XYZ file of C-alpha atoms in Angstrom:
618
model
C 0.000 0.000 0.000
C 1.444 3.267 -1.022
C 0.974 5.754 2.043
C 1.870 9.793 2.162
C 1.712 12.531 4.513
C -1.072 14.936 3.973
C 0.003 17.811 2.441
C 3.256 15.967 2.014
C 5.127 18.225 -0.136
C 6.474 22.044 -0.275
C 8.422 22.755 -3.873
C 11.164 25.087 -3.814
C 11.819 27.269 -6.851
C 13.338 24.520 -8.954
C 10.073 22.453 -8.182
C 11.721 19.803 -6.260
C 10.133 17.938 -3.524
C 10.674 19.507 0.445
C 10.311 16.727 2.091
C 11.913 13.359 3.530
C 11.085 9.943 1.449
C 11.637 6.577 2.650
C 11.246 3.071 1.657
C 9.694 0.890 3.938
C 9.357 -2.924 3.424
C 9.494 -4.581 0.113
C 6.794 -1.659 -0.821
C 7.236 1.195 -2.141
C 6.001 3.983 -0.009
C 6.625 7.167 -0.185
C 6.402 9.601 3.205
C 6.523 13.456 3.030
C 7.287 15.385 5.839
C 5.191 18.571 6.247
C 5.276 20.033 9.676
C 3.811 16.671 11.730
C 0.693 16.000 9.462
C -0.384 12.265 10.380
C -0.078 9.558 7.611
C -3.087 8.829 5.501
C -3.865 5.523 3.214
C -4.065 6.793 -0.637
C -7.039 5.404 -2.750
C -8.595 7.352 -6.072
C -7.815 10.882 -5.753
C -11.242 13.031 -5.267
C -11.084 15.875 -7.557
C -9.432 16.009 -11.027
C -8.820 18.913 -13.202
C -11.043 18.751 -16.395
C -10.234 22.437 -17.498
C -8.671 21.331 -20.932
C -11.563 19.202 -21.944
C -14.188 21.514 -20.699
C -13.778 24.005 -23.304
C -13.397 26.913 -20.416
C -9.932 28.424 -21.861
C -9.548 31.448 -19.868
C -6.778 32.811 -18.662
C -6.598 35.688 -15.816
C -3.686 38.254 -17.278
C -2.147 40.731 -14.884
C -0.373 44.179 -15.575
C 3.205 43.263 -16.086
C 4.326 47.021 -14.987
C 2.840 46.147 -11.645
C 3.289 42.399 -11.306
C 5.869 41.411 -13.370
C 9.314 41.980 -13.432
C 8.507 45.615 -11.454
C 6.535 43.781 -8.836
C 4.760 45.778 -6.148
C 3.249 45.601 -3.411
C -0.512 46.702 -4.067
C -3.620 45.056 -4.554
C -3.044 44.402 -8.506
C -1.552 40.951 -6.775
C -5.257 40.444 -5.658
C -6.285 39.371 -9.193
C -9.670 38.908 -10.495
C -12.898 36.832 -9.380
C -15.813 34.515 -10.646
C -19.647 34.485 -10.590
C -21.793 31.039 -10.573
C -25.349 31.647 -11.971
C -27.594 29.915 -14.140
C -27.898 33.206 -16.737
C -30.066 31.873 -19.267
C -32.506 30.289 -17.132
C -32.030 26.664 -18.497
C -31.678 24.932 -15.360
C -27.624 24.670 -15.564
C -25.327 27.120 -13.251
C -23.114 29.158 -15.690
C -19.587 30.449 -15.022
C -18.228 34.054 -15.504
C -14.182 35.053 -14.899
C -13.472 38.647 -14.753
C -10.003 39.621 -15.438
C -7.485 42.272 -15.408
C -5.756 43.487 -18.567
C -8.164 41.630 -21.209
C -11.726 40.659 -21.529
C -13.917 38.744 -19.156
C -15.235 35.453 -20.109
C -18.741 34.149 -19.655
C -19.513 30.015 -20.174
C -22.458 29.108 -20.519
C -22.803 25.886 -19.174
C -24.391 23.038 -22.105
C -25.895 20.411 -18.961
C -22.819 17.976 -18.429
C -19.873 20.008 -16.857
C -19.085 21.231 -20.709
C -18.923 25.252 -21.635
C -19.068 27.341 -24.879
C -18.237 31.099 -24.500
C -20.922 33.555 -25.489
C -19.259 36.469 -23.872
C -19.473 38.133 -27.446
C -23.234 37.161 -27.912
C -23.947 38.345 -24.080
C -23.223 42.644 -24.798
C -21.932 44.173 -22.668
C -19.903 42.132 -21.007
C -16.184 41.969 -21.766
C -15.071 45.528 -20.613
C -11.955 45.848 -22.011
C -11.422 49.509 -21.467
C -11.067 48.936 -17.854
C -9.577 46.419 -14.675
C -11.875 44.038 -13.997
C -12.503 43.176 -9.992
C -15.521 40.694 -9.019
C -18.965 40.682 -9.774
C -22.273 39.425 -8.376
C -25.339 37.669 -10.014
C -28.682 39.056 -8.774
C -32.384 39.354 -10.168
C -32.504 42.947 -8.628
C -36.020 43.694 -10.588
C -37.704 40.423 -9.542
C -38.150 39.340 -13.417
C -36.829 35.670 -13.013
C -33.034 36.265 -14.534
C -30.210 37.028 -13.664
C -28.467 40.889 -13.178
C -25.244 41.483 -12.861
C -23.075 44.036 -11.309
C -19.073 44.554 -11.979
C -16.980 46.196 -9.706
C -13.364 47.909 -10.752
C -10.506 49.633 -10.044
C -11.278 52.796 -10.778
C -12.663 52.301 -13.675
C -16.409 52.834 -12.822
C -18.308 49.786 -11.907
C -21.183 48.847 -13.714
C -24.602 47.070 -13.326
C -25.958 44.729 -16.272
C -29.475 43.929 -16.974
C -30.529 40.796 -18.041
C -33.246 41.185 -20.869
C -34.034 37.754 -20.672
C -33.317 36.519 -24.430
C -29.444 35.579 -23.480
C -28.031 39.378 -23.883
C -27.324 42.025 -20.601
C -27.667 45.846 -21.110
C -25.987 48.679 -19.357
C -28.322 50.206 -16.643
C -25.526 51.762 -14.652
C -26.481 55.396 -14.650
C -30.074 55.316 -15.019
C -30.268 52.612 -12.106
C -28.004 55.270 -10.049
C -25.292 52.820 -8.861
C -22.816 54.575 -10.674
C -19.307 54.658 -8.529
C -15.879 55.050 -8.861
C -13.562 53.865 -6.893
C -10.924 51.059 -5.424
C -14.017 48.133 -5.007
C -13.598 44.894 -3.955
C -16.841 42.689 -3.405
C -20.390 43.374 -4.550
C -23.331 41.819 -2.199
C -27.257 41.657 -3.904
C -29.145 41.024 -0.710
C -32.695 42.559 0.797
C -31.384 43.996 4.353
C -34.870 45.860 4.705
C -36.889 42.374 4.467
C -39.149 44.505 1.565
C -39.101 41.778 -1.101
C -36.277 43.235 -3.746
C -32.310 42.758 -3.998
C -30.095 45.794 -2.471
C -26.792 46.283 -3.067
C -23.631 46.232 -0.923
C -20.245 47.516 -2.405
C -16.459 47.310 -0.518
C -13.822 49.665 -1.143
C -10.885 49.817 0.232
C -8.602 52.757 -0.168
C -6.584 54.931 -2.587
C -3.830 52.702 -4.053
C -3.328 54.407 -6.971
C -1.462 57.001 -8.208
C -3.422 59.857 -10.656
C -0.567 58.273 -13.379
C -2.891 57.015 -15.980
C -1.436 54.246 -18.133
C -3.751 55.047 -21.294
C -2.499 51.946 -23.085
C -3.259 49.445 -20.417
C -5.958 51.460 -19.184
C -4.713 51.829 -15.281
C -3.386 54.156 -12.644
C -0.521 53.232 -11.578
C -0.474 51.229 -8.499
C 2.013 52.572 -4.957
C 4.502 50.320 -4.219
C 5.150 49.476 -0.857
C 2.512 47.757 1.924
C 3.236 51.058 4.351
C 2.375 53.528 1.464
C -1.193 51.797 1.458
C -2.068 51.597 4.952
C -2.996 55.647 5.454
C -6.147 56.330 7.239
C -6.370 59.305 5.366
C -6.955 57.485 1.656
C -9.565 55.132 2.887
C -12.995 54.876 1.242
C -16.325 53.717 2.403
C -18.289 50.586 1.640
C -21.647 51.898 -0.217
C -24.919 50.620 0.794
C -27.824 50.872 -2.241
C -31.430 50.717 -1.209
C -33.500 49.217 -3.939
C -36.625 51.072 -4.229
C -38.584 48.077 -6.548
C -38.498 49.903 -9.803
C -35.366 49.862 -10.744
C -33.637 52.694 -9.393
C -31.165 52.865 -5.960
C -30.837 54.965 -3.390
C -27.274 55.637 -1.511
C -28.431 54.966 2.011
C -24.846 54.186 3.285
C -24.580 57.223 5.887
C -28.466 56.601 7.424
C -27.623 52.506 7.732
C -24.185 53.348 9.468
C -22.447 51.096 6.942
C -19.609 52.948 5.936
C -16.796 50.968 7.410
C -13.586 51.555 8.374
C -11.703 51.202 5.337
C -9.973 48.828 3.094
C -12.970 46.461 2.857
C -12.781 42.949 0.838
C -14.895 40.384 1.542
C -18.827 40.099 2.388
C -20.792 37.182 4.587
C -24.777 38.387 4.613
C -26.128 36.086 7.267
C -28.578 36.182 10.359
C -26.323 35.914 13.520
C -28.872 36.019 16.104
C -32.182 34.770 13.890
C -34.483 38.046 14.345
C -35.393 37.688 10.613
C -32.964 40.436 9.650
C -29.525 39.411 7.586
C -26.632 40.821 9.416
C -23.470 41.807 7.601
C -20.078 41.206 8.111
C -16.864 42.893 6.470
C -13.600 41.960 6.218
C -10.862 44.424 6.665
C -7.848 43.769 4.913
C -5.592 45.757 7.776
C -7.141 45.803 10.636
C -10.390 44.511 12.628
C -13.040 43.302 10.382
C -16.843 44.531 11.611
C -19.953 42.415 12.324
C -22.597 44.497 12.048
C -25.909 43.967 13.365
C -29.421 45.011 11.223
C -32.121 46.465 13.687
C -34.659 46.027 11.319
C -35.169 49.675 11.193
C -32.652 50.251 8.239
C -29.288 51.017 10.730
C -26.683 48.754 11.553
C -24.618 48.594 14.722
C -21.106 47.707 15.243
C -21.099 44.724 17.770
C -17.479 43.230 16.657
C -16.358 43.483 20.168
C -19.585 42.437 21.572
C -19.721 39.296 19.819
C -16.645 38.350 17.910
C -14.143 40.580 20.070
C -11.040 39.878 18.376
C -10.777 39.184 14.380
C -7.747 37.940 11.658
C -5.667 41.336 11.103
C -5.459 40.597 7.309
C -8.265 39.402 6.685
C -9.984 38.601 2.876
C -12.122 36.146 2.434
C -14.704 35.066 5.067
C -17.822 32.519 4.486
C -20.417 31.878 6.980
C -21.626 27.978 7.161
C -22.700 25.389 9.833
C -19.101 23.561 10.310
C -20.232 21.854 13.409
C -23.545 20.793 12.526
C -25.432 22.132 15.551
C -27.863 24.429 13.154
C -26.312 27.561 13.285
C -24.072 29.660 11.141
C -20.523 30.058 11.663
C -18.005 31.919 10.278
C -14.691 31.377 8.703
C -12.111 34.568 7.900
C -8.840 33.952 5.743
C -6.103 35.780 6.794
C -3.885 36.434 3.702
C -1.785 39.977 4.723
C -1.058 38.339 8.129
C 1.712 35.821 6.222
C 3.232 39.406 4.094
C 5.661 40.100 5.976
C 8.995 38.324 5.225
C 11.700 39.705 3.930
C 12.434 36.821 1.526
C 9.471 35.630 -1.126
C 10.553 32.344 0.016
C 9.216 31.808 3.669
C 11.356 28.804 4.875
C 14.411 30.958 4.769
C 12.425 33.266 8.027
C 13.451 31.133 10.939
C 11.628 30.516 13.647
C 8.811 30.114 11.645
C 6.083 27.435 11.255
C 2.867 28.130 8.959
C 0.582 26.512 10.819
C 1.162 28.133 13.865
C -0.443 31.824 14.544
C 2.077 34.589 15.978
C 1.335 37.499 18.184
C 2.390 39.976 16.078
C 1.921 41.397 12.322
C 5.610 40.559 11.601
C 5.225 37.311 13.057
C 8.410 35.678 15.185
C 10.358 38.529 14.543
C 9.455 40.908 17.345
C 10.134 38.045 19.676
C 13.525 37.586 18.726
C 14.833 40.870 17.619
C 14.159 44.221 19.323
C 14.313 46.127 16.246
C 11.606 44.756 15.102
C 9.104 44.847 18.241
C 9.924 48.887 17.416
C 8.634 48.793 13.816
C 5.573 46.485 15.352
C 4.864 49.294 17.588
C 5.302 52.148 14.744
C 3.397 50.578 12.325
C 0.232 49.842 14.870
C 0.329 53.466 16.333
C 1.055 54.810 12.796
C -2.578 53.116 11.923
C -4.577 53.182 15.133
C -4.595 49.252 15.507
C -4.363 47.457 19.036
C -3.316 43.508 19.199
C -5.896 43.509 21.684
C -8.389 43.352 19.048
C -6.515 41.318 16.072
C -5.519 37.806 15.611
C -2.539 36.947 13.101
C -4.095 34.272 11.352
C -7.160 32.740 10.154
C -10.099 32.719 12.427
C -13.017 30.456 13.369
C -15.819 31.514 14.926
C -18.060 28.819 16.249
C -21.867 30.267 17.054
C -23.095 29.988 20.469
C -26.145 30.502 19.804
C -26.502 33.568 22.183
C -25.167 36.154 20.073
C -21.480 35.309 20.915
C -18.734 33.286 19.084
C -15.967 31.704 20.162
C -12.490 31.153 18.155
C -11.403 27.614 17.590
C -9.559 28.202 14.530
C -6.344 26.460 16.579
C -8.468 23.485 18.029
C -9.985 23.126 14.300
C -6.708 23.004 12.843
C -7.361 25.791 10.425
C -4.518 27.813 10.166
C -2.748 27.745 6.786
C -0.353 29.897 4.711
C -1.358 32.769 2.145
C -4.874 32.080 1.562
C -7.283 34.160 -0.604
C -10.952 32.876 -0.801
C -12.821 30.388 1.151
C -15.208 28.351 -0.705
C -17.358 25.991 1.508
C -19.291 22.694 0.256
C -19.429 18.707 1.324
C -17.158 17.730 -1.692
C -16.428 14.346 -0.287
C -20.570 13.572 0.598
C -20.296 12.912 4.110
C -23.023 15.505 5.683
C -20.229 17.611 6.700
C -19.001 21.123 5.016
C -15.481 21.081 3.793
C -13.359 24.218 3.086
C -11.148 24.985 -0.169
C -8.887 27.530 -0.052
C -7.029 28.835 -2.955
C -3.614 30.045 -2.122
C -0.226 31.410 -3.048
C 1.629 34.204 -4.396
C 3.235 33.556 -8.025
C 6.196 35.433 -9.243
C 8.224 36.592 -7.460
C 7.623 34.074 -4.532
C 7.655 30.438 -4.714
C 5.083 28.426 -5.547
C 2.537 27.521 -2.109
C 0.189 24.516 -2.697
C -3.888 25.063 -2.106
C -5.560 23.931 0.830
C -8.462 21.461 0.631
C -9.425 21.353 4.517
C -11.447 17.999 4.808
C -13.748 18.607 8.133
C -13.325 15.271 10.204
C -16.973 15.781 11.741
C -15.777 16.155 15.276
C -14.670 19.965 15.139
C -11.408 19.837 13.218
C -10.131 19.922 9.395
C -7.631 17.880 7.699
C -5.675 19.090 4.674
C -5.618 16.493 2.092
C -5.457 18.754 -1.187
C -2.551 15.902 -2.400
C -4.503 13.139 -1.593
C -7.535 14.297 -3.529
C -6.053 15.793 -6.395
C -5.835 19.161 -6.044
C -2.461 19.270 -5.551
C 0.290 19.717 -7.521
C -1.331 21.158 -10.418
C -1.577 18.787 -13.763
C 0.144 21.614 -15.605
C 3.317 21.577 -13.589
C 3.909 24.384 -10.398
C 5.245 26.923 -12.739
C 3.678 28.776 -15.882
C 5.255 28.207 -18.928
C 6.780 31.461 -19.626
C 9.202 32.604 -17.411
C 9.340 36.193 -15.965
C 12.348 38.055 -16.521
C 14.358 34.785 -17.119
C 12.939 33.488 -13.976
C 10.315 30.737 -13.235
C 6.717 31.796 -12.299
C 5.038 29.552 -9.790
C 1.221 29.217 -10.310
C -0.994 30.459 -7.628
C -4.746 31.131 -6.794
C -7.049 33.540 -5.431
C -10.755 32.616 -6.022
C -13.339 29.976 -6.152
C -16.206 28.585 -6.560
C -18.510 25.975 -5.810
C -21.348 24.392 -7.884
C -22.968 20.754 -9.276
C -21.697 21.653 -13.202
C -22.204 18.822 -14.491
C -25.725 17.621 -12.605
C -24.591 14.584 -11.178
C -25.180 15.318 -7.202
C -21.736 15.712 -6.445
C -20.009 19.433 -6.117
C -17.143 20.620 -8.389
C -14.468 23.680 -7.863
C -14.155 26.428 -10.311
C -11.103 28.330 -9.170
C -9.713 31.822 -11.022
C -5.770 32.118 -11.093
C -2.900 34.838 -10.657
C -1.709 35.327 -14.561
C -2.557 31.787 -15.627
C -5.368 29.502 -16.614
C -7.854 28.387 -14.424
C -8.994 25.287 -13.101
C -12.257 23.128 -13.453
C -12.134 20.644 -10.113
C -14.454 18.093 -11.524
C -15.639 16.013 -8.361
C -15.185 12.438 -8.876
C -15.513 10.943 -5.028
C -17.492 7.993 -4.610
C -21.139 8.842 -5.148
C -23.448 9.304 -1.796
C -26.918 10.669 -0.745
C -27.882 14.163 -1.275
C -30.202 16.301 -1.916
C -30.358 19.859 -3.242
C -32.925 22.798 -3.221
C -33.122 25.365 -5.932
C -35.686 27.967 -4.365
C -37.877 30.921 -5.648
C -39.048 33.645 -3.396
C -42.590 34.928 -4.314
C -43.189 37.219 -0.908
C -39.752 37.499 -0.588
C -37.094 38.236 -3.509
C -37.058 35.800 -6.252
C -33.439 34.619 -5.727
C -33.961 33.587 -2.011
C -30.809 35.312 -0.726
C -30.909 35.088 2.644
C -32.852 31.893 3.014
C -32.400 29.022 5.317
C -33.286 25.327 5.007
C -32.575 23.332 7.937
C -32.647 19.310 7.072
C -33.649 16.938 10.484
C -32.515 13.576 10.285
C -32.981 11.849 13.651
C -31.417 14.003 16.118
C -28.972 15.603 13.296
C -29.498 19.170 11.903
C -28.237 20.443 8.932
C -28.255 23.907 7.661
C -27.353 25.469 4.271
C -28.238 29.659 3.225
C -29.002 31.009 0.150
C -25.497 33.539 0.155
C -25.540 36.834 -2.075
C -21.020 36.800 -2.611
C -18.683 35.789 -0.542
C -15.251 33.682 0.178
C -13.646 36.630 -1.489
C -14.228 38.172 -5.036
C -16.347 34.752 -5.815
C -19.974 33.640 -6.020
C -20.911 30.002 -5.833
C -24.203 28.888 -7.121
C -27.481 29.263 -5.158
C -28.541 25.924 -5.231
C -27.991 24.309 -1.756
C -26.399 21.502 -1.746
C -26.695 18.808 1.676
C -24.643 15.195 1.309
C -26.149 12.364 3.256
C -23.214 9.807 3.553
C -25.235 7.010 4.022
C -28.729 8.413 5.190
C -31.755 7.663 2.506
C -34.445 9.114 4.360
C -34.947 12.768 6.051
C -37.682 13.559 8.141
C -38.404 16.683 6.899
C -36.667 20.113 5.696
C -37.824 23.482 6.878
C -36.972 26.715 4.625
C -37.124 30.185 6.511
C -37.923 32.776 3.534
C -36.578 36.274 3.895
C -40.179 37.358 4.041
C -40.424 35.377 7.540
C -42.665 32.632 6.505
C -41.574 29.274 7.292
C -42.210 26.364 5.316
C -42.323 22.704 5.650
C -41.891 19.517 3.583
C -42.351 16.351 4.871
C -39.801 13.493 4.059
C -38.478 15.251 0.656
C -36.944 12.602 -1.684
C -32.867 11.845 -1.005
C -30.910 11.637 -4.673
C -33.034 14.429 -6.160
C -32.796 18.237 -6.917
C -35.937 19.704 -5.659
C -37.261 23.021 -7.015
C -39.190 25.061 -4.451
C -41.224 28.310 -4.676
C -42.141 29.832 -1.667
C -46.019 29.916 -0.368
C -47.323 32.673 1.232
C -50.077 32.118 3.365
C -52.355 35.102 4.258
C -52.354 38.931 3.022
């Protein structure tokens, strides 16, 4: 039997294996040592990259002035995201990449896991005269397909009607959700409980120099982490009330939603279940903010109250039931944390260990040099942060219930090195949610493997990306061009989650830094499921914001209908619940965003089951 170490390898820059091998017995077995990960048996690898035979052929292109052989510190590194949504209403969950310097790319999706492009046949939708950030899927007028809004950098984002017949329209201006600025994520959800989609936008700061590139179409990005951290250039988050005819309102200031600056990622979710999605926002240098909807359009700023201390860096964040006690938790990725060696290679920083979480923004070095406990203490009184309130790492909160959470991100065994997104599904069937996380830097750093964090079903997470095929990539750790005569290591930053191909089990769409992207088709053993595609009728038609809860016995499962979120990434809206071995439930109950509560008796296990919502009453 050939056995490995979980996450058993760590290439250096000639791609060679970090790690210890042995032969044991007359087998041939092969161990890799990676920082005391226990020994797992090897069968068929879970996931397998079908990008090539898909016919998705995208390919994420950065600015080479900024990233290239000039490399800088900005958030050009951040890349580009994704958006899951079935466009064209046939039943299948599309894919759209947005990109940087080049056109975006929307597949539509032909009912087995296979794609043809129509971004040309869409309108609208390539944007070449501008950088491309994220984008978010969303029937904002209640007609039964889906919108679409664009954020950029700088460039003006843009909102997209869908007129139905396959093609989108530009409705930014006379929809008045015209903005300009450094955004990150977009967020369609109804915060005011009236029955239409809202909008949420992050920004983060002024990164940019007023140097406009007018052959690349860019300003030209600062170059060094301290020039971007200046209170002074932040901007706010925007919050647009939709008023049900297709117009918004700017109701950021009244709703108390501006932020503090340099916000990334969005989880829309219902902390304390009074029937009012609550939002929370990542901060990318600093404490991240729960906020709390009164139902009375404001939003209060309970972060201390009920998270107390969050992930200094963080990106991406996701909100899902890891435990399986029937509430939502919440998971933050703490990319900027890990940015602060000297080197671009990270085993050269000694003492240093990335799984372990330090007390400080520049990790073990303020404990062993005094120098740099000073320049820990200038740069936190330079910004106004306290490491009272931050945590160097990634962070899981587990839901109490009462309003708190508690971190068990250490316990859980969740903290890895130089994530981006968080995308959240039961990949492997077993009735538990397990976490991807796409990782890495690219040039100039070495190339850092992906995280696929299996979740054992007793509170903590394995990584077995090797084992299940997601690592190393088919294609080889590096690109195929070098940069500046140097190799190029592959890395990610977003992804996605959604049944492509219809077959009950859930595949990984992931966007990459300057390189292709990958199409994780899911080839685990079959198990029970069952999925819900709903339709709100009281409330709005894509169900954002809805909960069904599945009761098996004594078990409870949850799964939400999510607007974004896991950073620059939508997965699809279909909920997804493996069984493992389970064929029967007792019954699934959906809270609508409208408050009515709905129940279905012993739905069928193996099945897809589409559900519109019944409103009872006036």
């Amino acid at each position: 039997m050939i056995m490995r170490f979980v996450r058993s390898w760590n290439p250096g820059r000639r791609g060679v294996l970090w790690a210890t091998m042995a032969v044991l017995s007359t087998a041939a077995t092969l161990f890799g040592l990676r920082w005391g990960r226990s020994a797992v048996a090897v069968g068929a690898p879970g996931f397998r990259d079908a990008v090539l035979e898909s016919g998705i052929d995208f390919r994420m292109s950065f600015l080479p002035n900024e990233q290239g052989e000039t490399f800088k510190a900005n958030l050009y590194d951040h890349g580009c995201g994704l958006a899951v949504a079935d466009y064209d209403g046939d039943g299948d969950d599309d894919v759209l990449f947005l990109n940087q310097l080049g056109p975006n790319a929307l597949y539509r999706n032909k009912g087995d896991g296979a794609f043809d492009d129509v971004t040309d046949e869409a309108g609208p939708l390539a944007m070449n005269d501008r950088i491309k950030v994220a984008a978010a899927f969303g029937d904002y007028d209640n007609d039964d397909d889906q919108d679409l809004y664009i954020t950029t950098t700088r460039g003006g984002n843009v909102l997209l009607e869908n007129l139905g017949d396959g093609h989108f329209r530009d409705v930014t201006d006379e929809a008045g959700v015209a903005l300009v600025a450094h955004s990150q994520t977009p967020a369609f959800f109804d915060f005011d409980n009236d029955g239409d989609l809202d909008l949420y936008v992050t920004n983060t700061a002024k990164w940019t120099t007023d140097d406009f590139d007018a052959d690349a179409k860019y300003y030209v990005g600062l170059n060094h982490p301290d020039d971007l951290v200046r209170p002074r250039d932040f901007e706010h988050n925007v919050l647009y009330r939709n008023d049900g005819r297709g117009r918004f309102t700017d109701v950021t200031r009244e709703a108390r939603l501006e932020g503090k600056g340099w916000g990334g990622d969005v989880a829309t979710f219902d902390y304390d279940d009074d029937g009012y999605l609550d939002l929370l926002v990542t901060n990318m240098f600093g404490m991240s903010q729960l906020y709390r909807n009164d139902g009375q359009g404001h939003f209060d700023d309970l972060t201390h109250q009920t998270l107390r201390r969050t992930s200094f860096g963080a990106i991406g964040c996701k909100a899902f039931d890891f435990d399986n006690d029937g509430r939502l938790d919440l998971f933050m990725a703490d990319m900027h944390s890990d940015m602060w060696m000297d080197d671009p290679d990270p085993r050269k920083t000694q003492p240093y260990l990335p799984a372990k979480k330090y007390g400080y923004r520049y990790g073990p070095k303020p404990e062993v040099n005094p120098r740099w406990m000073e320049i820990e203490t200038r740069f936190m009184e330079k910004n106004r942060l306290s490491n009272d309130e931050l945590l160097f790492g990634n962070s899981l909160f587990r839901n109490d219930g009462d309003g708190r959470f508690e971190e068990v991100s250490d316990a859980a065994g969740m903290e890895t090195f130089w994530p981006w997104g968080v995308a959240v599904g039961d990949f492997d069937g077993d009735g538990y949610e397990d976490v991807f996380l796409p990782s890495g830097m690219g040039f100039p750093f070495i190339y850092w493997p992906n995280c696929l964090m299996r979740n054992n079903g007793d509170g903590t997470f394995a990584d077995v990306a090797e084992r299940e095929g997601i690592e190393p990539p088919a294609a080889g750790l590096y690109l195929p061009e070098p940069i500046g005569g140097r190799q190029a290591a592959r890395s990610s930053r977003c992804a996605a989650v959604g049944d492509f191909d219809g077959d009950g089990r859930l595949d990984l769409m992931v966007n990459n830094f300057n390189g292709p992207s990958y199409y994780f088709k899911n080839q685990f053993p079959p198990r029970h499921y069952v999925a819900f595609r709903l339709r709100g009728t009281k409330s709005n038609h894509d169900a954002i914001g809805a909960v069904v809860k599945l009761f098996i016995g004594p078990r409870v499962m949850v799964r939400q209908v999510h607007a974004t979120g896991g950073y620059l990434s939508q997965s699809s809206k279909t909920l997804h619940f493996g069984l493992g071995d389970d064929e029967r439930i007792d019954r699934a109950q959906i809270q609508w965003p409208s408050g009515t509560r709905q129940v279905i008796d012993s739905p069928a296990v193996d099945r897809l089951h589409e559900i519109v919502e019944q409103v009872i009453g006036p």
